[in-house]
């Protein structure tokens, strides 16, 4: 790896192939994937129908250009609007691009309303990406460090705190949008209260603001519904999507409705690769397979099974603060930094990661079955117990 930029602390394993929820390393070992490429591989690995669809599309057409119509793009946009109840879609290549587009939309929305200094209220612990603008909106000081000066236009408030949003609005009349994840991923698997999300919808309606929901990690069935915001029975003005939409093929999308629809016009935004035939075919097949295999219900059921199993297995383990999440987006908070658990789990042939230094994050494929859910618990719980015991001895 001597010619790769040193931007990742990589684990000492590479994978040669996968099947379902399992990956096979070049070390000859089989690993249970409880991370799914960080919420990307919702269909697991090597799904036969998905593989056939990609091969067929690659043999037919991979890329043309957005200066022409792309039928697969039109079909996927129609499908996403049907699932969200929204009106129009722009396709990019990643979550960061989708979120960058959302920020550009707010700025243009402000200019069109005669407010060229639009401010967006964002949340502590939020994660929106690593471009300069999305980094400015992200709530991680560690991620932002060293990249100043970052773009302005953001007011950061505590998560799940409606009064803080109202105070921020009272202090600055330039606010035109509120942006949040209804289930923070990098922020530690923290779930927004449904009443809070509904209250934000009402507040945005009253003030003429845009309500923007980042579903890059929580969308495409991961919580047990197509999108996390649907648990609160509201419709945002802007939703950003990526990760699970292409099941491993890079694709991102911004979906708009209400006052956010029609803000972009020809020339106001664009992309070379976004919305190409191959990526959009991947999105169409992903959505069809999730629906036909009833994977929303499976995500809800297996997620509950994992959380309940962990609650039983870790009930007497000191240092476990909380087990939380929704669907197959699960966090186990420890009372101290626990990054070493990633390597411990790897030795147990289980793939996990740790976020916010103290939260074990599980994002298994939506296709896992009950036996695999139980196996995640069986492999992870002893690692957590050994970690906690070692921490007590060192104290």
Tab-separated table of N, CA and C in Angstrom, residues 95-107 120 122 126-139 144 147-156 179 212 214:
chain	number	residue	atom	x	y	z
A	95	UNK	N	-23.005	10.229	-1.142
A	95	UNK	CA	-23.735	10.975	-0.134
A	95	UNK	C	-23.235	12.389	0.010
A	96	UNK	N	-21.922	12.556	-0.043
A	96	UNK	CA	-21.368	13.912	0.068
A	96	UNK	C	-21.848	14.788	-1.078
A	97	UNK	N	-21.916	14.233	-2.292
A	97	UNK	CA	-22.409	15.015	-3.424
A	97	UNK	C	-23.887	15.355	-3.269
A	98	UNK	N	-24.666	14.395	-2.789
A	98	UNK	CA	-26.080	14.672	-2.560
A	98	UNK	C	-26.245	15.781	-1.524
A	99	UNK	N	-25.459	15.713	-0.461
A	99	UNK	CA	-25.554	16.732	0.581
A	99	UNK	C	-25.035	18.085	0.101
A	100	UNK	N	-24.002	18.069	-0.704
A	100	UNK	CA	-23.508	19.318	-1.289
A	100	UNK	C	-24.598	19.957	-2.157
A	101	UNK	N	-25.303	19.133	-2.919
A	101	UNK	CA	-26.399	19.644	-3.741
A	101	UNK	C	-27.496	20.249	-2.872
A	102	UNK	N	-27.778	19.615	-1.735
A	102	UNK	CA	-28.792	20.153	-0.828
A	102	UNK	C	-28.393	21.533	-0.319
A	103	UNK	N	-27.116	21.708	-0.010
A	103	UNK	CA	-26.645	23.009	0.464
A	103	UNK	C	-26.705	24.059	-0.638
A	104	UNK	N	-26.362	23.672	-1.857
A	104	UNK	CA	-26.491	24.600	-2.975
A	104	UNK	C	-27.954	24.995	-3.181
A	105	UNK	N	-28.854	24.036	-3.006
A	105	UNK	CA	-30.273	24.331	-3.162
A	105	UNK	C	-30.742	25.371	-2.146
A	106	UNK	N	-30.280	25.235	-0.889
A	106	UNK	CA	-30.653	26.226	0.132
A	106	UNK	C	-30.152	27.607	-0.261
A	107	UNK	N	-28.908	27.685	-0.723
A	107	UNK	CA	-28.350	28.984	-1.100
A	107	UNK	C	-29.149	29.608	-2.244
A	120	UNK	N	-28.378	27.846	7.655
A	120	UNK	CA	-28.973	26.532	7.871
A	120	UNK	C	-28.669	26.071	9.285
A	122	UNK	N	-28.015	23.295	11.820
A	122	UNK	CA	-27.522	21.923	11.779
A	122	UNK	C	-27.318	21.418	13.207
A	126	UNK	N	-23.745	15.766	14.082
A	126	UNK	CA	-24.177	15.422	12.723
A	126	UNK	C	-22.992	15.030	11.862
A	127	UNK	N	-23.288	14.218	10.858
A	127	UNK	CA	-22.273	13.884	9.863
A	127	UNK	C	-22.903	14.017	8.481
A	128	UNK	N	-22.360	14.922	7.660
A	128	UNK	CA	-22.920	15.154	6.327
A	128	UNK	C	-21.911	14.976	5.204
A	129	UNK	N	-20.628	14.763	5.508
A	129	UNK	CA	-19.671	14.511	4.448
A	129	UNK	C	-18.340	15.196	4.672
A	130	UNK	N	-17.435	15.019	3.696
A	130	UNK	CA	-16.070	15.509	3.828
A	130	UNK	C	-15.689	16.561	2.787
A	131	UNK	N	-16.634	16.999	1.944
A	131	UNK	CA	-16.352	18.177	1.128
A	131	UNK	C	-16.300	19.377	2.068
A	132	UNK	N	-15.783	20.495	1.599
A	132	UNK	CA	-15.648	21.629	2.507
A	132	UNK	C	-16.988	22.110	3.047
A	133	UNK	N	-18.002	22.168	2.199
A	133	UNK	CA	-19.303	22.647	2.671
A	133	UNK	C	-19.970	21.637	3.594
A	134	UNK	N	-19.970	20.355	3.218
A	134	UNK	CA	-20.601	19.361	4.085
A	134	UNK	C	-19.815	19.181	5.378
A	135	UNK	N	-18.512	19.386	5.316
A	135	UNK	CA	-17.699	19.331	6.531
A	135	UNK	C	-18.050	20.484	7.465
A	136	UNK	N	-18.315	21.640	6.898
A	136	UNK	CA	-18.719	22.784	7.716
A	136	UNK	C	-20.030	22.510	8.439
A	137	UNK	N	-20.903	21.724	7.812
A	137	UNK	CA	-22.181	21.382	8.426
A	137	UNK	C	-22.076	20.212	9.393
A	138	UNK	N	-20.994	19.469	9.326
A	138	UNK	CA	-20.796	18.284	10.153
A	138	UNK	C	-20.442	18.678	11.580
A	139	UNK	N	-20.933	17.896	12.537
A	139	UNK	CA	-20.756	18.254	13.939
A	139	UNK	C	-19.521	17.684	14.599
A	144	UNK	N	-13.298	18.360	11.291
A	144	UNK	CA	-13.130	19.713	10.730
A	144	UNK	C	-11.730	20.270	10.968
A	147	UNK	N	-8.926	22.187	8.455
A	147	UNK	CA	-9.476	22.526	7.149
A	147	UNK	C	-10.091	23.914	7.092
A	148	UNK	N	-9.847	24.709	8.106
A	148	UNK	CA	-10.280	26.108	8.081
A	148	UNK	C	-9.523	26.871	6.979
A	149	UNK	N	-10.115	27.914	6.406
A	149	UNK	CA	-11.464	28.412	6.688
A	149	UNK	C	-12.520	27.619	5.937
A	150	UNK	N	-13.534	27.205	6.662
A	150	UNK	CA	-14.645	26.473	6.070
A	150	UNK	C	-15.757	27.437	5.670
A	151	UNK	N	-16.608	27.039	4.735
A	151	UNK	CA	-17.729	27.895	4.346
A	151	UNK	C	-18.608	28.247	5.541
A	152	UNK	N	-19.153	29.429	5.526
A	152	UNK	CA	-20.060	29.870	6.586
A	152	UNK	C	-21.497	29.553	6.193
A	153	UNK	N	-22.426	29.933	7.054
A	153	UNK	CA	-23.836	29.736	6.743
A	153	UNK	C	-24.506	28.682	7.590
A	154	UNK	N	-23.863	28.276	8.705
A	154	UNK	CA	-24.402	27.211	9.533
A	154	UNK	C	-24.495	27.647	10.990
A	155	UNK	N	-25.596	27.266	11.621
A	155	UNK	CA	-25.818	27.510	13.044
A	155	UNK	C	-26.006	26.142	13.696
A	156	UNK	N	-25.124	25.774	14.603
A	156	UNK	CA	-25.137	24.427	15.182
A	156	UNK	C	-25.874	24.445	16.523
A	179	UNK	N	-31.559	21.208	9.051
A	179	UNK	CA	-31.007	19.996	8.439
A	179	UNK	C	-30.628	19.018	9.534
A	212	UNK	N	-34.818	19.684	5.825
A	212	UNK	CA	-33.952	18.803	5.055
A	212	UNK	C	-33.535	17.608	5.934
A	214	UNK	N	-31.179	14.178	6.063
A	214	UNK	CA	-30.067	13.402	5.524
A	214	UNK	C	-30.334	11.932	5.822
